[in-house]
Short mmCIF file of C-alpha atoms in Angstrom, two decimals:
data_model
loop_
_atom_site.label_atom_id
_atom_site.label_comp_id
_atom_site.label_asym_id
_atom_site.label_seq_id
_atom_site.Cartn_x
_atom_site.Cartn_y
_atom_site.Cartn_z
CA MET X 1 -150.34 -38.62 10.73
CA LEU X 2 -150.75 -34.83 10.52
CA ALA X 3 -152.23 -34.64 14.03
CA TYR X 4 -149.35 -36.73 15.34
CA LEU X 5 -146.72 -34.55 13.66
CA VAL X 6 -148.28 -31.36 15.01
CA LYS X 7 -148.39 -32.84 18.51
CA ARG X 8 -144.78 -33.97 18.32
CA LEU X 9 -143.77 -30.53 17.08
CA PHE X 10 -145.17 -28.88 20.21
CA GLN X 11 -143.58 -31.56 22.37
CA ALA X 12 -140.23 -30.98 20.63
CA LEU X 13 -140.45 -27.24 21.25
CA GLY X 14 -141.11 -27.89 24.94
CA VAL X 15 -138.17 -30.30 25.20
CA MET X 16 -135.83 -27.90 23.41
CA PHE X 17 -136.90 -25.08 25.73
CA VAL X 18 -136.05 -27.17 28.80
CA ILE X 19 -132.70 -28.25 27.31
CA SER X 20 -131.76 -24.68 26.47
CA LEU X 21 -132.77 -23.51 29.95
CA ILE X 22 -130.70 -26.19 31.67
CA GLY X 23 -127.72 -25.72 29.35
CA PHE X 24 -127.75 -21.97 29.76
CA GLY X 25 -128.26 -22.28 33.51
CA ILE X 26 -125.16 -24.39 34.17
CA GLN X 27 -122.73 -22.16 32.29
CA ASP X 28 -122.03 -19.98 35.33
CA ASN X 29 -120.73 -23.06 37.16
CA LEU X 30 -118.20 -23.95 34.45
CA GLY X 31 -115.73 -21.19 35.24
CA ASP X 32 -114.86 -17.68 34.17
CA PRO X 33 -114.74 -17.35 30.35
CA LEU X 34 -112.67 -14.15 30.64
CA ARG X 35 -109.78 -16.22 31.97
CA GLU X 36 -109.46 -17.87 28.56
CA LEU X 37 -110.25 -14.74 26.59
CA VAL X 38 -107.74 -12.32 28.10
CA GLY X 39 -105.38 -14.39 30.27
CA GLN X 40 -104.01 -13.47 33.69
CA SER X 41 -102.07 -10.30 32.88
CA VAL X 42 -105.08 -8.09 32.10
CA SER X 43 -106.15 -5.63 34.78
CA GLU X 44 -109.43 -5.83 36.65
CA ASP X 45 -110.68 -2.65 34.99
CA VAL X 46 -110.30 -4.19 31.54
CA ARG X 47 -111.94 -7.39 32.77
CA ASP X 48 -114.92 -5.44 34.13
CA GLN X 49 -115.23 -3.55 30.86
CA LEU X 50 -115.20 -6.78 28.84
CA ARG X 51 -117.69 -8.38 31.20
CA GLU X 52 -120.01 -5.44 30.65
CA GLU X 53 -119.59 -5.57 26.88
CA LEU X 54 -120.35 -9.31 26.80
CA GLY X 55 -123.43 -8.82 28.98
CA LEU X 56 -122.08 -11.10 31.71
CA ASN X 57 -123.13 -8.64 34.42
CA ASP X 58 -126.79 -8.79 33.41
CA SER X 59 -129.28 -10.85 35.39
CA PHE X 60 -129.88 -14.48 34.42
CA VAL X 61 -133.36 -13.72 33.11
CA LYS X 62 -132.08 -10.92 30.89
CA GLN X 63 -129.20 -13.02 29.58
CA TYR X 64 -131.45 -15.98 28.87
CA ALA X 65 -134.09 -13.83 27.18
CA ARG X 66 -131.41 -12.35 24.93
CA PHE X 67 -130.04 -15.81 24.19
CA LEU X 68 -133.50 -17.23 23.44
CA GLY X 69 -134.32 -14.37 21.08
CA ASN X 70 -131.11 -14.95 19.16
CA ALA X 71 -131.54 -18.74 19.18
CA VAL X 72 -134.94 -18.46 17.48
CA GLN X 73 -133.09 -16.70 14.64
CA GLY X 74 -130.45 -19.45 14.45
CA ASP X 75 -127.82 -17.58 16.47
CA LEU X 76 -126.54 -19.69 19.36
CA GLY X 77 -123.76 -17.28 20.28
CA THR X 78 -120.15 -16.79 19.22
CA SER X 79 -117.40 -19.13 20.34
CA TYR X 80 -114.87 -17.38 22.54
CA PHE X 81 -112.02 -19.54 21.24
CA PHE X 82 -112.82 -19.93 17.53
CA LYS X 83 -114.20 -16.38 17.20
CA GLU X 84 -116.94 -17.84 14.97
CA PRO X 85 -120.66 -18.50 15.44
CA ALA X 86 -120.94 -21.53 17.72
CA LEU X 87 -123.43 -23.23 15.40
CA ASP X 88 -120.99 -22.94 12.47
CA VAL X 89 -118.23 -24.53 14.54
CA ILE X 90 -120.52 -27.43 15.47
CA LEU X 91 -121.71 -27.93 11.89
CA LYS X 92 -118.07 -28.25 10.79
CA LYS X 93 -117.54 -31.03 13.35
CA LEU X 94 -120.94 -32.70 12.86
CA PRO X 95 -120.07 -34.77 9.72
CA ALA X 96 -117.22 -36.56 11.51
CA THR X 97 -119.50 -37.50 14.42
CA LEU X 98 -122.38 -38.60 12.19
CA GLU X 99 -120.06 -40.77 10.09
CA LEU X 100 -118.73 -42.40 13.24
CA VAL X 101 -122.27 -43.09 14.47
CA PHE X 102 -123.24 -44.40 11.02
CA GLY X 103 -120.28 -46.78 10.98
CA ALA X 104 -121.14 -48.06 14.46
CA THR X 105 -124.79 -48.48 13.45
CA LEU X 106 -123.82 -50.59 10.42
CA ILE X 107 -121.75 -52.85 12.67
CA ILE X 108 -124.55 -53.17 15.24
CA VAL X 109 -127.24 -54.01 12.66
CA SER X 110 -125.11 -56.42 10.63
CA LEU X 111 -123.99 -58.38 13.71
CA SER X 112 -126.83 -58.14 16.22
CA VAL X 113 -129.62 -59.44 13.94
CA PRO X 114 -127.97 -62.71 12.82
CA LEU X 115 -126.41 -63.33 16.24
CA GLY X 116 -129.65 -62.58 18.07
CA VAL X 117 -131.71 -64.79 15.77
CA PHE X 118 -129.24 -67.68 15.93
CA THR X 119 -128.97 -67.63 19.73
CA ALA X 120 -132.78 -67.61 19.95
CA ILE X 121 -133.23 -70.50 17.52
CA LYS X 122 -130.48 -72.61 19.10
CA PRO X 123 -130.08 -71.35 22.67
CA ASN X 124 -128.18 -74.45 23.83
CA ALA X 125 -125.59 -74.48 21.07
CA ILE X 126 -121.96 -73.91 22.05
CA PHE X 127 -121.70 -70.88 19.77
CA SER X 128 -124.81 -69.36 21.38
CA ARG X 129 -123.33 -69.77 24.84
CA ILE X 130 -120.11 -68.12 23.69
CA VAL X 131 -122.03 -65.21 22.17
CA MET X 132 -124.06 -64.66 25.35
CA GLY X 133 -120.95 -64.88 27.52
CA VAL X 134 -119.09 -62.36 25.36
CA SER X 135 -122.14 -60.07 25.40
CA ILE X 136 -122.05 -59.96 29.21
CA ILE X 137 -118.38 -59.01 29.09
CA GLY X 138 -119.11 -56.40 26.41
CA ILE X 139 -121.77 -54.73 28.53
CA SER X 140 -119.39 -54.59 31.51
CA ILE X 141 -116.39 -53.01 29.75
CA PRO X 142 -116.51 -49.21 29.32
CA VAL X 143 -115.99 -47.83 25.83
CA PHE X 144 -112.73 -46.02 26.60
CA LEU X 145 -111.16 -49.25 27.86
CA THR X 146 -112.29 -51.10 24.74
CA ALA X 147 -110.80 -48.32 22.61
CA ILE X 148 -107.46 -48.42 24.45
CA LEU X 149 -107.27 -52.22 24.15
CA MET X 150 -107.98 -52.04 20.42
CA ILE X 151 -105.25 -49.44 19.94
CA TYR X 152 -102.79 -51.56 21.93
CA VAL X 153 -103.54 -54.71 19.91
CA PHE X 154 -104.23 -53.52 16.38
CA SER X 155 -102.07 -50.36 16.25
CA VAL X 156 -99.21 -50.83 18.69
CA GLY X 157 -99.03 -54.63 18.61
CA TYR X 158 -99.65 -55.52 14.96
CA GLY X 159 -99.63 -52.13 13.24
CA TRP X 160 -102.66 -53.04 11.14
CA LEU X 161 -104.81 -49.96 11.79
CA PRO X 162 -104.09 -46.26 12.49
CA SER X 163 -104.68 -45.18 16.07
CA PHE X 164 -105.88 -41.58 15.73
CA GLY X 165 -107.41 -39.01 13.41
CA ARG X 166 -109.66 -39.30 10.35
CA GLY X 167 -106.90 -39.88 7.84
CA ASP X 168 -107.31 -39.01 4.16
CA VAL X 169 -110.95 -37.92 3.84
CA VAL X 170 -112.75 -37.01 0.62
CA HIS X 171 -114.70 -33.77 0.32
CA VAL X 172 -118.33 -34.36 -0.69
CA PHE X 173 -120.14 -31.02 -0.44
CA GLY X 174 -120.22 -28.02 1.88
CA GLN X 175 -118.61 -29.00 5.18
CA TRP X 176 -119.11 -32.72 4.55
CA GLU X 177 -116.02 -34.89 4.27
CA THR X 178 -116.33 -38.67 4.21
CA ASN X 179 -114.17 -41.58 5.37
CA PHE X 180 -116.02 -44.08 3.20
CA ALA X 181 -114.63 -42.99 -0.19
CA ASN X 182 -111.08 -44.37 0.04
CA LEU X 183 -109.05 -47.06 1.78
CA ASP X 184 -107.16 -44.76 4.16
CA GLY X 185 -110.40 -43.21 5.42
CA LEU X 186 -111.93 -46.65 5.94
CA LEU X 187 -108.89 -47.85 7.89
CA HIS X 188 -109.11 -44.83 10.20
CA ILE X 189 -112.82 -45.29 10.97
CA ILE X 190 -112.77 -49.05 11.64
CA MET X 191 -111.53 -49.01 15.24
CA PRO X 192 -113.54 -45.97 16.41
CA SER X 193 -116.69 -47.49 14.91
CA PHE X 194 -116.15 -50.87 16.59
CA ALA X 195 -115.32 -49.17 19.91
CA LEU X 196 -118.50 -47.10 19.75
CA ALA X 197 -120.56 -50.11 18.65
CA SER X 198 -119.27 -52.14 21.60
CA ILE X 199 -121.55 -50.12 23.88
CA MET X 200 -124.79 -51.09 22.14
CA LEU X 201 -124.01 -54.35 20.32
CA PRO X 202 -124.34 -56.66 23.37
CA LEU X 203 -127.61 -54.92 24.32
CA PHE X 204 -129.07 -55.43 20.85
CA VAL X 205 -128.01 -59.08 20.65
CA ARG X 206 -129.65 -59.88 23.98
CA LEU X 207 -132.75 -57.82 23.14
CA ILE X 208 -133.28 -59.52 19.76
CA ARG X 209 -132.67 -62.92 21.33
CA ALA X 210 -135.20 -62.34 24.11
CA GLU X 211 -137.87 -60.96 21.76
CA MET X 212 -137.27 -63.70 19.19
CA MET X 213 -137.60 -66.47 21.77
CA GLU X 214 -140.88 -64.97 22.96
CA VAL X 215 -142.25 -64.68 19.43
CA LEU X 216 -141.26 -68.28 18.60
CA GLN X 217 -143.55 -69.44 21.42
CA SER X 218 -146.57 -67.57 20.03
CA GLU X 219 -149.58 -69.32 18.55
CA TYR X 220 -149.22 -68.03 15.00
CA VAL X 221 -145.67 -69.42 14.79
CA LYS X 222 -146.88 -72.80 16.00
CA TYR X 223 -149.65 -72.64 13.41
CA ALA X 224 -147.13 -71.79 10.69
CA ARG X 225 -145.05 -74.81 11.68
CA ALA X 226 -148.13 -77.02 11.62
CA LYS X 227 -148.87 -75.84 8.08
CA GLY X 228 -145.43 -77.03 7.01
CA ILE X 229 -143.95 -73.63 6.19
CA ALA X 230 -140.18 -73.74 5.73
CA PRO X 231 -138.30 -72.98 8.97
CA TRP X 232 -136.22 -70.19 7.41
CA ARG X 233 -139.42 -68.46 6.29
CA ILE X 234 -140.91 -68.76 9.78
CA TYR X 235 -137.78 -67.32 11.38
CA PHE X 236 -136.92 -64.49 8.99
CA VAL X 237 -140.32 -63.52 7.57
CA HIS X 238 -142.96 -64.18 10.22
CA ALA X 239 -141.06 -64.12 13.53
CA LEU X 240 -138.32 -61.58 12.80
CA LYS X 241 -140.77 -58.88 11.67
CA ASN X 242 -142.58 -58.92 15.02
CA THR X 243 -139.28 -59.24 16.87
CA LEU X 244 -138.04 -56.00 15.34
CA LEU X 245 -140.96 -53.88 16.54
CA PRO X 246 -139.65 -53.32 20.10
CA VAL X 247 -136.07 -53.37 18.79
CA ILE X 248 -136.85 -50.39 16.53
CA THR X 249 -138.21 -48.42 19.48
CA VAL X 250 -135.28 -49.14 21.77
CA GLY X 251 -132.75 -49.05 18.95
CA GLY X 252 -133.70 -45.62 17.72
CA VAL X 253 -133.28 -44.11 21.17
CA GLN X 254 -129.97 -45.91 21.70
CA ILE X 255 -128.59 -44.82 18.33
CA GLY X 256 -129.45 -41.25 19.30
CA THR X 257 -127.63 -41.86 22.57
CA MET X 258 -124.50 -42.84 20.67
CA VAL X 259 -124.16 -39.23 19.52
CA ALA X 260 -123.50 -38.33 23.16
CA TYR X 261 -121.32 -41.43 23.75
CA THR X 262 -118.95 -40.33 21.00
CA ILE X 263 -117.27 -38.01 23.52
CA LEU X 264 -115.14 -40.80 24.99
CA THR X 265 -114.53 -42.54 21.67
CA GLU X 266 -113.50 -39.34 19.91
CA THR X 267 -111.22 -38.38 22.78
CA VAL X 268 -109.30 -41.67 22.78
CA PHE X 269 -108.93 -41.76 18.98
CA GLN X 270 -108.47 -37.98 18.60
CA TRP X 271 -111.42 -38.06 16.23
CA PRO X 272 -112.21 -34.46 15.16
CA GLY X 273 -115.94 -34.56 15.86
CA MET X 274 -118.43 -32.84 18.15
CA GLY X 275 -117.56 -34.91 21.21
CA PHE X 276 -113.85 -34.05 21.09
CA MET X 277 -114.79 -30.41 20.43
CA PHE X 278 -117.11 -30.42 23.46
CA LEU X 279 -114.37 -31.54 25.86
CA GLU X 280 -112.04 -28.88 24.49
CA ALA X 281 -114.80 -26.29 24.95
CA VAL X 282 -115.21 -27.37 28.59
CA ASN X 283 -111.47 -27.06 29.21
CA ARG X 284 -111.47 -23.59 27.65
CA VAL X 285 -114.71 -22.53 29.40
CA ASP X 286 -116.13 -21.70 25.96
CA THR X 287 -119.67 -21.39 27.32
CA PRO X 288 -121.44 -20.37 24.06
CA LEU X 289 -120.02 -23.47 22.35
CA ILE X 290 -120.97 -25.71 25.29
CA VAL X 291 -124.58 -24.47 25.34
CA ALA X 292 -124.82 -24.74 21.55
CA TYR X 293 -123.54 -28.34 21.70
CA LEU X 294 -126.14 -29.32 24.29
CA ILE X 295 -128.93 -27.79 22.19
CA VAL X 296 -127.78 -29.49 18.98
CA VAL X 297 -127.47 -32.91 20.67
CA GLY X 298 -130.91 -32.41 22.24
CA PHE X 299 -132.31 -31.56 18.80
CA ILE X 300 -130.79 -34.76 17.37
CA PHE X 301 -132.49 -36.76 20.14
CA VAL X 302 -135.86 -35.17 19.43
CA VAL X 303 -135.59 -35.77 15.67
CA THR X 304 -134.41 -39.36 16.19
CA ASN X 305 -137.29 -40.22 18.51
CA THR X 306 -139.83 -38.74 16.08
CA VAL X 307 -138.40 -40.67 13.13
CA VAL X 308 -138.38 -43.88 15.17
CA ASP X 309 -142.06 -43.46 16.00
CA LEU X 310 -142.86 -42.90 12.32
CA ILE X 311 -140.92 -46.01 11.31
CA TYR X 312 -142.69 -47.99 14.03
CA GLY X 313 -146.03 -46.89 12.61
CA LEU X 314 -144.99 -47.97 9.10
CA VAL X 315 -143.75 -51.38 10.27
CA ASN X 316 -146.85 -51.95 12.40
CA PRO X 317 -149.82 -50.23 10.69
CA THR X 318 -152.15 -51.26 13.55
CA VAL X 319 -150.48 -48.66 15.76
CA LYS X 320 -152.15 -45.26 15.66
CA LEU X 321 -149.48 -42.59 15.79
CA ALA X 322 -151.78 -40.04 17.34
CA ARG X 323 -152.15 -42.30 20.37
CA MET X 324 -148.41 -43.03 20.50
CA GLY X 325 -147.73 -39.39 21.14
CA ALA X 326 -150.06 -39.37 24.13
#
């Protein structure tokens, strides 16, 4: 375990270095940040002076070296628009995004497991055919279209659910505010969570179904049936455990991916999270905030993948983590 963690630490540092290099490298192609800082009425002399003060005239290597030295100390730059450290701005928006991902994850887990198991056990049932047909449609529809349709039906049509914002949130600690502590917060997070879950839910249902059907054809399941073990025990104790092994691997990566997918969901629902903040930063050419966002999302991916590998090793003790990192 220790050897694996040390190896993953070095791998994570390498990945974060590449992400920071790419993120910092593309900022020159996003536009001129001085346009948003000073507007159009400022003279060229003032612009040149500001450019010199901000270090924008330095070479790429010098700028990146300065950025990397500050990043090691936890300083990812200062947002041009918010006039605050970029990392602080992101940390203020992070709880909203994580809560949205958590809500979508709950929906995916609570629906994909029973639906996947049922469609594997009874693949020819009418309900199974409906589920598989709907899953194909779900994979084909982009998340922003799903979000717009949900707003049209449940907000505009019936008026059951609010169409934007976080609503009445409850302060927990620090920057953390939650939607899960009162009814208004729950009503505001329902549609964004379902819209975000619609990306991954069909994938998980089909993945669990395929893995479950393969496991049910294995010899140890046939042996368990021959011994007269109750069908429910075969399905949910023996077969499901081995079905979940590849699902955990794929699922962990996909759940990490949802952090990036929140951009479209948060934009449609005006959800005040990192994704909505990122699009605003792009429009404002707030390059320090853009680079900081890319680094934070990359860090979340690295942490998620490491945790998934650890969980995989706990679920399947025969796997040696040191070899998994190879």
